[in-house]
Short mmCIF file of C-alpha atoms in Angstrom, two decimals:
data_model
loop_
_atom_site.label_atom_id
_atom_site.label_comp_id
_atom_site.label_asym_id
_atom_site.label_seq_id
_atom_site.Cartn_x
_atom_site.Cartn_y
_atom_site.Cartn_z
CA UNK A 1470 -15.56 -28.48 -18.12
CA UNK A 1471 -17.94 -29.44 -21.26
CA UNK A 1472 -20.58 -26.95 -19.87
CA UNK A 1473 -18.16 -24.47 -19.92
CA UNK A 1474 -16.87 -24.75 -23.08
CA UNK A 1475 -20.56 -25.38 -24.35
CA UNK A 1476 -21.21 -21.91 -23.39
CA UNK A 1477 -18.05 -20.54 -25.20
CA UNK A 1478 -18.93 -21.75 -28.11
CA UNK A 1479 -22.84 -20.77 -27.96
CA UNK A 1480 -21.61 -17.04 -27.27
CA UNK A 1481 -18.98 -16.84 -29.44
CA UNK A 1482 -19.69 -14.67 -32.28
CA UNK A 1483 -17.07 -15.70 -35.18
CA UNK A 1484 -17.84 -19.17 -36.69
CA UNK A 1485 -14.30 -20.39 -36.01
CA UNK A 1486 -12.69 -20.86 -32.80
CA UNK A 1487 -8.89 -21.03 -31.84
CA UNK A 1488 -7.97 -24.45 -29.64
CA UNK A 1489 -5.60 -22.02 -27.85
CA UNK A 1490 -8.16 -19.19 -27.17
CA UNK A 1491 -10.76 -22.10 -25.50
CA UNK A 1492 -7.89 -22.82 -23.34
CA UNK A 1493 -6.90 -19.73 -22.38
CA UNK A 1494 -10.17 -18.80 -21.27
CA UNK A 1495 -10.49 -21.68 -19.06
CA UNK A 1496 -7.23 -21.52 -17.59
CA UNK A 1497 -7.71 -17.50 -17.35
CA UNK A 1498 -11.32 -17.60 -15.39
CA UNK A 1499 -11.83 -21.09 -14.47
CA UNK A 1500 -8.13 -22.31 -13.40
CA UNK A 1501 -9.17 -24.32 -10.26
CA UNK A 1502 -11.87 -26.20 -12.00
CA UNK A 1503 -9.90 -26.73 -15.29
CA UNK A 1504 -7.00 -28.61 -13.18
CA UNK A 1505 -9.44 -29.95 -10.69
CA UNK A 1506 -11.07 -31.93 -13.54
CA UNK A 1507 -7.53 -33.29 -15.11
CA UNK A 1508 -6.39 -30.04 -16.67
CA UNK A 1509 -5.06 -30.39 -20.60
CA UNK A 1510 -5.61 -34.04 -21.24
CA UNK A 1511 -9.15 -33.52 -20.31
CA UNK A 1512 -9.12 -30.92 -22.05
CA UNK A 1513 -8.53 -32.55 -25.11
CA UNK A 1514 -11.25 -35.35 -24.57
CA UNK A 1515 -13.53 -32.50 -24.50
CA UNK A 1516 -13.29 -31.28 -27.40
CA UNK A 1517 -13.64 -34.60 -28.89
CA UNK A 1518 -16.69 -35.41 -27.14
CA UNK A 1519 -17.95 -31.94 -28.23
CA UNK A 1520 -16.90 -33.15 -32.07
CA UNK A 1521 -18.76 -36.18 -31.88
CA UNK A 1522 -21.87 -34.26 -30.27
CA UNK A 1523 -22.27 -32.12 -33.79
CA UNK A 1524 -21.23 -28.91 -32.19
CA UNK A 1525 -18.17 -28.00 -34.04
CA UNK A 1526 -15.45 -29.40 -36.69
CA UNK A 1527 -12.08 -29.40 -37.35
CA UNK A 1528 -10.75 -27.43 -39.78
CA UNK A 1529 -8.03 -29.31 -41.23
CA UNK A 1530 -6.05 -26.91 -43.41
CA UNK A 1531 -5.53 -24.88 -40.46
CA UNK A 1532 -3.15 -28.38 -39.41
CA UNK A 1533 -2.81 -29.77 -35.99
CA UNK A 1534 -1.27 -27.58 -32.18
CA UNK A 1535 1.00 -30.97 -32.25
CA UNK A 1536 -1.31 -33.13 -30.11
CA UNK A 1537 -4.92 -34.76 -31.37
CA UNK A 1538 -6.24 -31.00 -31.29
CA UNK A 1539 -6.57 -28.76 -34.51
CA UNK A 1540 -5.49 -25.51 -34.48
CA UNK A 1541 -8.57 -24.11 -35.27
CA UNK A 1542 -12.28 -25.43 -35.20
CA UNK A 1543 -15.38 -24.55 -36.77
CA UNK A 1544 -19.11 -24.01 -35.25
CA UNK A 1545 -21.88 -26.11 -37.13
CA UNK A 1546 -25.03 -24.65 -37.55
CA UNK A 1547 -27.59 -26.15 -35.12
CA UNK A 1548 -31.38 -26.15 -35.26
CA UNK A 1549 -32.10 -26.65 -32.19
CA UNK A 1550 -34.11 -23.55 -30.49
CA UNK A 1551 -32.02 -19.67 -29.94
CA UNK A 1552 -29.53 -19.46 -27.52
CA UNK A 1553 -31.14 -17.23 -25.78
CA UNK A 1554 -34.10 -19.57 -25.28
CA UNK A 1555 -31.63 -22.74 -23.90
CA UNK A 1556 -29.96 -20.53 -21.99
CA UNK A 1557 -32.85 -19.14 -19.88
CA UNK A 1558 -34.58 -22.30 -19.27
CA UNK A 1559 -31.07 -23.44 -18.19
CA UNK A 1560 -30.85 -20.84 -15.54
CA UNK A 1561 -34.51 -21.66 -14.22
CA UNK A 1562 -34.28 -25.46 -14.47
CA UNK A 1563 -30.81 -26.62 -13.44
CA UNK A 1564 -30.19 -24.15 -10.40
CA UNK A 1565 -31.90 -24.14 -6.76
CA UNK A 1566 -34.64 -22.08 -6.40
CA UNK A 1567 -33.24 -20.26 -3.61
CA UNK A 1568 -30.38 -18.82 -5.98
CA UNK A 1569 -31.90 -15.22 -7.95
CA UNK A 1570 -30.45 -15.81 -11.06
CA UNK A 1571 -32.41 -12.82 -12.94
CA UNK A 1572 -29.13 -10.61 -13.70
CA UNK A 1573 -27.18 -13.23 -15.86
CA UNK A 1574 -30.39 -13.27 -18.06
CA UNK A 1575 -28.57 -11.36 -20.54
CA UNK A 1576 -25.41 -11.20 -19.63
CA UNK A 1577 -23.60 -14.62 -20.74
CA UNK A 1578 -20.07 -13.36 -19.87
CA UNK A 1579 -20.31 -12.72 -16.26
CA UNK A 1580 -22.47 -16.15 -16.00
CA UNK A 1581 -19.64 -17.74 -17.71
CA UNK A 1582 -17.20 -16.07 -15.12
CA UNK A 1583 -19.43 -16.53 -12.61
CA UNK A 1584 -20.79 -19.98 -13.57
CA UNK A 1585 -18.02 -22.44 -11.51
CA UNK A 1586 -19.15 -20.63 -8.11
CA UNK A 1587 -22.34 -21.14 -8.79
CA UNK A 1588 -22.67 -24.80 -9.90
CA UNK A 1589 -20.82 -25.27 -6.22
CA UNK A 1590 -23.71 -23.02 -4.60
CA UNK A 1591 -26.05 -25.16 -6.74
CA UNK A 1592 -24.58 -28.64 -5.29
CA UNK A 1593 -24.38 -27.26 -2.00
CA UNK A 1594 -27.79 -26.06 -1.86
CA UNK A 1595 -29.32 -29.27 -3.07
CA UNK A 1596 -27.11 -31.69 -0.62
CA UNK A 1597 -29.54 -29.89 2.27
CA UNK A 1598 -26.01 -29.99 4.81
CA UNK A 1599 -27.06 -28.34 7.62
CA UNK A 1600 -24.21 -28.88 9.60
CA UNK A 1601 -23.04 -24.95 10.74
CA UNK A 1602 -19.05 -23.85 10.03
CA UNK A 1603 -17.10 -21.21 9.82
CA UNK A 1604 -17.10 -18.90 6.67
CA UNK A 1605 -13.78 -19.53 6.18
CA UNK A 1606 -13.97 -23.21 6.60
CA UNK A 1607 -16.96 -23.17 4.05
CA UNK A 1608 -15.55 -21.51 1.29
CA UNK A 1609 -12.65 -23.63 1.23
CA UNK A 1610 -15.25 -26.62 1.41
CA UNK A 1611 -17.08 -25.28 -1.87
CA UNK A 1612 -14.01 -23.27 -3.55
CA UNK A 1613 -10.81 -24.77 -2.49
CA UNK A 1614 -10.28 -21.05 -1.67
CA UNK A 1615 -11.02 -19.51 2.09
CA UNK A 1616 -11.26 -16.11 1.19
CA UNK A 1617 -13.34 -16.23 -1.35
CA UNK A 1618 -16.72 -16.27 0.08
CA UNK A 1619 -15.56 -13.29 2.48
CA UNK A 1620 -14.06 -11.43 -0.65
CA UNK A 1621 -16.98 -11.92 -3.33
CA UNK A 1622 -19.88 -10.91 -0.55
CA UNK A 1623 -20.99 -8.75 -3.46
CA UNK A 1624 -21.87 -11.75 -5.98
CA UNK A 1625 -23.83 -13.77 -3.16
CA UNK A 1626 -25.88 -10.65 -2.58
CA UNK A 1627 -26.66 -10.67 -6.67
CA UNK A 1628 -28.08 -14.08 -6.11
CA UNK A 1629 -29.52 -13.64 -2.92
CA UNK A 1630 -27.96 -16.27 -1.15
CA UNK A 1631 -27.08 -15.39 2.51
CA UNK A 1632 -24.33 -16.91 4.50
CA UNK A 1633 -27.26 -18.17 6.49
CA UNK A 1634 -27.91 -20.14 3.64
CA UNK A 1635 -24.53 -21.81 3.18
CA UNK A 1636 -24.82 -22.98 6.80
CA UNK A 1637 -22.03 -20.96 7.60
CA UNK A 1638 -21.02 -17.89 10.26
CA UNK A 1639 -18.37 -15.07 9.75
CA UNK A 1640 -15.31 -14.23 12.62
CA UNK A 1641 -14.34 -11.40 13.56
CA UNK A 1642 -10.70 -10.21 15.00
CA UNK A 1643 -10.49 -9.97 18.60
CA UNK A 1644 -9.68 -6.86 20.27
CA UNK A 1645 -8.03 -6.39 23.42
CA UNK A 1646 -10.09 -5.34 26.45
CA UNK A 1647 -10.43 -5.01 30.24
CA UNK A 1648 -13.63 -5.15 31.35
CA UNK A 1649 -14.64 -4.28 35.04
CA UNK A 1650 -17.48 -6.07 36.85
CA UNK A 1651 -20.62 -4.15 36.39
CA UNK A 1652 -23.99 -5.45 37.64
CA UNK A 1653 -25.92 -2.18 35.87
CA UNK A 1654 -27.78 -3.31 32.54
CA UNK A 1655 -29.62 0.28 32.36
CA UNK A 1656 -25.86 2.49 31.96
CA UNK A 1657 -22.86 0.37 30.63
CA UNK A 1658 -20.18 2.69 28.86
CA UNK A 1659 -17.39 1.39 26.37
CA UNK A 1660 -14.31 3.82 25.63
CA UNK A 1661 -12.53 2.76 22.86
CA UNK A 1662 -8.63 4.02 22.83
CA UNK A 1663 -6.72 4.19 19.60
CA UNK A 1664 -2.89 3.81 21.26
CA UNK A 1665 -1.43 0.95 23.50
CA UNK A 1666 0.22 3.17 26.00
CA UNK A 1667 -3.27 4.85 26.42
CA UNK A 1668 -4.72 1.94 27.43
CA UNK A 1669 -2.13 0.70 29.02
CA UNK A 1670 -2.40 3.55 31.02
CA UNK A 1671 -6.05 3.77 31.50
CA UNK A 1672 -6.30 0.07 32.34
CA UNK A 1673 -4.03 0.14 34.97
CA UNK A 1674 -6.38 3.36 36.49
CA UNK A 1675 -9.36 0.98 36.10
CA UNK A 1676 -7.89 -2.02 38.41
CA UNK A 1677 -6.97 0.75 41.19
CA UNK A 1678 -10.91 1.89 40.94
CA UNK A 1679 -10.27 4.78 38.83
CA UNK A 1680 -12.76 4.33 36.25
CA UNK A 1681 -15.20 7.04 36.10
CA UNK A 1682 -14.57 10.51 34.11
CA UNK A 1683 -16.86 13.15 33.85
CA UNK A 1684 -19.56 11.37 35.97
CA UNK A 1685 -19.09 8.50 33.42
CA UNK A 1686 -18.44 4.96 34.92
CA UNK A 1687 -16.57 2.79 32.22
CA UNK A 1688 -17.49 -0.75 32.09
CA UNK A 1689 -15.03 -1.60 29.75
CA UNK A 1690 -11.96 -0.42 28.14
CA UNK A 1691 -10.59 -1.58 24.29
CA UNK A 1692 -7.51 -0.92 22.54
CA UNK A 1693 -8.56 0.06 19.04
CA UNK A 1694 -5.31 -0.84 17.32
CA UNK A 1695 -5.23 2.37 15.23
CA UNK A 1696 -7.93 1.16 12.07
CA UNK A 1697 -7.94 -2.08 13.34
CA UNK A 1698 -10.71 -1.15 15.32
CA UNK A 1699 -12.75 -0.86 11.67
CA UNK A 1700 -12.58 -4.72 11.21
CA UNK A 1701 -12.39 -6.17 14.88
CA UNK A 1702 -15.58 -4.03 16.79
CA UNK A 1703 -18.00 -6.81 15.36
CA UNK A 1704 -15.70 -9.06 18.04
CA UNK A 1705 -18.57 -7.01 21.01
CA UNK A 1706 -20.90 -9.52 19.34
CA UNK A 1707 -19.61 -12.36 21.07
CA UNK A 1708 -19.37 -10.73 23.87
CA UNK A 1709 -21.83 -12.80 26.04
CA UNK A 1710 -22.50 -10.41 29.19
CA UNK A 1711 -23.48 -7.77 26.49
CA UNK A 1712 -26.00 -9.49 24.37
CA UNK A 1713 -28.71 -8.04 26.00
CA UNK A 1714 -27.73 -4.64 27.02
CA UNK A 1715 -27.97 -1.33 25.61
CA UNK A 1716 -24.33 -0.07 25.82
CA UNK A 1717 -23.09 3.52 24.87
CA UNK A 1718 -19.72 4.14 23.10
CA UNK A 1719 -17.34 6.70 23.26
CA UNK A 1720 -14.17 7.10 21.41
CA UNK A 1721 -10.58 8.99 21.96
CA UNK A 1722 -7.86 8.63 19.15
CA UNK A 1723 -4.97 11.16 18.33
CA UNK A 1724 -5.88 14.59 17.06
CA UNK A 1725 -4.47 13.76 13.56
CA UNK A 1726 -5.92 12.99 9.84
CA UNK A 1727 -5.44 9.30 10.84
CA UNK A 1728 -7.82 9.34 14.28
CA UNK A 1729 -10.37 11.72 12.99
CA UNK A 1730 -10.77 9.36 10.11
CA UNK A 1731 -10.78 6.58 12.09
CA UNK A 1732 -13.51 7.55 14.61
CA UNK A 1733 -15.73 9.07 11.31
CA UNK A 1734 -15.22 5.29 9.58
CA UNK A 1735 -16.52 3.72 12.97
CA UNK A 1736 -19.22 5.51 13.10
CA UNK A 1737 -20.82 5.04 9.93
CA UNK A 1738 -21.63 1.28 11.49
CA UNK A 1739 -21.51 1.99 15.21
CA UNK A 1740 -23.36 4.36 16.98
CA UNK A 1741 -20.30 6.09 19.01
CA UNK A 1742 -19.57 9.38 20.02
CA UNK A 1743 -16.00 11.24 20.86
CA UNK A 1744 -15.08 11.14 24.34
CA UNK A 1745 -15.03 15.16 24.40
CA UNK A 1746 -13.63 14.96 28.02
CA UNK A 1747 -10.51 13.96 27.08
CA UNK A 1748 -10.16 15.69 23.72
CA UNK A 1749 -11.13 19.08 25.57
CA UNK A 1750 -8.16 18.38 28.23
CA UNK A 1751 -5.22 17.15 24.83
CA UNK A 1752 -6.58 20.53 23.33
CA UNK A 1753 -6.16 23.11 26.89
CA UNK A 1754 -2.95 21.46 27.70
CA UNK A 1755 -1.32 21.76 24.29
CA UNK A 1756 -3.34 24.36 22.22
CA UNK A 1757 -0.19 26.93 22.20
CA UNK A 1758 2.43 24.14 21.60
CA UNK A 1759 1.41 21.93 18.90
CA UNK A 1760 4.42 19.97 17.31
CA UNK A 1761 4.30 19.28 13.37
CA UNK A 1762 3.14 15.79 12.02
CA UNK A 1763 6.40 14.07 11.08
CA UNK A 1764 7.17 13.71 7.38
CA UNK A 1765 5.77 10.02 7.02
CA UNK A 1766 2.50 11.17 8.83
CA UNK A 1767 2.69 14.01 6.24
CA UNK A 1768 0.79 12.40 3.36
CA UNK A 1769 -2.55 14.02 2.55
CA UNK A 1770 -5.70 12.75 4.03
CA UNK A 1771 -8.61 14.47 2.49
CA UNK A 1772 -10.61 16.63 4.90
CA UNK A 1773 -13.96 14.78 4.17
CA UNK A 1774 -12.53 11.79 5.54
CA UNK A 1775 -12.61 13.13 9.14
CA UNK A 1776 -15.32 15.29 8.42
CA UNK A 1777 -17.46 13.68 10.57
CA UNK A 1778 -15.21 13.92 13.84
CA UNK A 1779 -15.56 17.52 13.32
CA UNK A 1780 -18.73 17.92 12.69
CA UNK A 1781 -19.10 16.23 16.66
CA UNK A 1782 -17.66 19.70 18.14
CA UNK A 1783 -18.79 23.44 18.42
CA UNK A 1784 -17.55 25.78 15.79
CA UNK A 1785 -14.89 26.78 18.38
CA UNK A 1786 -13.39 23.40 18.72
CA UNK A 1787 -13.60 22.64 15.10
CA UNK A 1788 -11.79 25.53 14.60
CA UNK A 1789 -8.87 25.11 16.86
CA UNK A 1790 -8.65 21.38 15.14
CA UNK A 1791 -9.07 22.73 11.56
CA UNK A 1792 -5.82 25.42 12.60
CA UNK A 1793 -4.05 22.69 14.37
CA UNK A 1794 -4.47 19.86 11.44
CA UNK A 1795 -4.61 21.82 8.41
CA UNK A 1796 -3.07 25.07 8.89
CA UNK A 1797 -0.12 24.27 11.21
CA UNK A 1798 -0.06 20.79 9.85
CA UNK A 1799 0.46 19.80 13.43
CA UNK A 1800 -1.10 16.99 15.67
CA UNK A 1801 -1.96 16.25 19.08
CA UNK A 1802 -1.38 12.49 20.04
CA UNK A 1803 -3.50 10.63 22.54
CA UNK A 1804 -0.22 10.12 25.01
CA UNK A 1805 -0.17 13.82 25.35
CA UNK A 1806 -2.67 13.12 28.54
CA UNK A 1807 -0.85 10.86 30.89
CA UNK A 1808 -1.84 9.03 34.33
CA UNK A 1809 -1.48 12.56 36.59
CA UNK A 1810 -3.94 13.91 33.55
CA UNK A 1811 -6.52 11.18 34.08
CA UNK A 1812 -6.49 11.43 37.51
CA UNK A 1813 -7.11 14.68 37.62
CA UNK A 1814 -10.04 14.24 34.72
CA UNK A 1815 -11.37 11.48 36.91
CA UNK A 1816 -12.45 14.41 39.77
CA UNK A 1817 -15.84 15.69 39.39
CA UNK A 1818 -14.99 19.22 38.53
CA UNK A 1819 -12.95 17.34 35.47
CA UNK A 1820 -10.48 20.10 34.83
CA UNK A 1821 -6.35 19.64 34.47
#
């Protein structure tokens, strides 16, 4: 806690300082440490110590916040060398020299905000634990907080410290699947389904043998989970059977705002294309009777969100989905194929 309100006071440009606004910084950006370290009692010593160090002085007209503090406290002059000069050795002496400290050069505030996480870093770092957990487990180990290490990826990555580093792995959410036995490395397919009756439907096709659609044979089958399928794909990674082969992945979601954006999210980190199959057979059955997108469905999605579903299809198709979407406000769901559909797709000629 001294360190921190060391700092404080080194930064702080008027030459008196309020008890209460030293407090309320603490409490505001450095809560868990402030009660971790005995909170307001300790508090108090603190500011003695930092009397009797030279550092600042009461001022006693401004009278006393009813325990041994003053209401208000004034900075002494010090000769030692600038601030600027203590501070920067600080940040190259006291920290490990895996941690890229070069942005809070001059910027005290965020190292102040940032400066609890990473003393922790710092202490981890120089322990040398090796043992391996899970992210989750880690940054409750470091932060008494398990999200935060998953939440603040952005401030590791501005000190260059890698999860890797902190000896630690992420999860991912499972997704459901069905996966057939498949002894070919060279062509293993993955269709990804937004809706449960879909797959539902589809996996009960694979276990009668019915896997194969427009001279495609599906290895496996995975219920998306509407976006759910954004955080949980990473689960394929520990998928052990396809470690070390070169899979292909298609996707078919509702023709809606929702599943076009959905597919063009997905494929910004996976390499997946839209089962057109199946999108070609929802659009032929039901291009002259498209029902409107009920009123909660009804919000507006901008068009450059699915943008990149449409840009997948012909100017022909992209214009029957722009006039179905956008025009008639309409949608085509997934379920709109059902098992006699798929059967039917599953032919060679692949026509309803």
């Amino acid at each position: 806690m001294k360190d921190l309100i060391a700092l404080f006071i080194e930064t702080h440009k008027p030459k008196t300082i309020r008890a209460d606004d030293l407090e309320v910084f603490l409490v505001r950006n450095h809560k868990l440490r402030y009660e971790r370290e005995g909170g307001f009692p300790a508090f108090v010593k603190t500011i003695e110590d930092i009397c009797s160090d030279g550092v600042i002085s009461p001022v006693i007209s401004r009278g006393k916040t009813g325990t041994k503090l003053y209401n208000v406290y004034r900075k002494i002059e010090q000769a030692a060398e600038p601030v600027e000069e203590a501070y920067v050795r600080m940040l190259l002496n006291e920290y490990h020299p895996k941690m890229a400290l070069s942005s809070y050069a001059k910027d005290y505030e965020l190292f102040i905000i940032d400066k609890p996480y990473l003393d922790e870093i710092n202490k981890f770092l120089k322990t040398g634990d090796t043992e391996v957990i899970s992210i989750n487990e880690r940054s409750f180990e470091l932060f008494y907080d398990e999200k935060w290490l998953d939440q603040n990826r952005g401030a590791l990555q501005r000190i260059s410290i890698t999860l890797d580093d902190l000896c630690c792995y992420p999860t991912y959410e499972p997704f459901f699947e069905y996966r057939r036995t498949c002894n070919s490395k060279s062509s293993y397919h993955i269709l990804i389904v937004e809706n449960k009756d879909t797959y539902y439907t589809l996996k009960r096709l694979f276990i009668e043998g019915i896997y194969t659609f427009g001279e495609i044979p599906f290895s496996m089958l995975i219920y998306g989970e509407g976006d759910k399928i954004l955080r949980s794909f990473s689960y394929i990674n520990e998928i052990e059977e396809l470690r070390d082969i070169n899979y292909q992945v298609h996707y078919f979601g509702d023709i809606d705002p929702k599943g076009m954006s959905i597919f063009s999210s997905l494929q910004k980190t996976v390499d997946v294309q839209p089962f057109f199959l199946f999108y070609f057979a929802l659009l032929s059955k039901y291009e002259h009777r498209v029902p409107p997108r009920r009123k909660k469905e009804q919000a507006k999605t901008k068009p450059l969100s699915y943008a990149t579903f449409l840009e997948c299809f012909n100017e022909s198709i992209r214009t029957s989905i722009i006039s179905i979407v956008e025009q008639c406000n309409g949608y085509l769901p997934q379920e709109g194929l059902n098992r006699k559909d798929f059967i039917k797709l599953s032919h060679s000629e692949g026509d309803l």
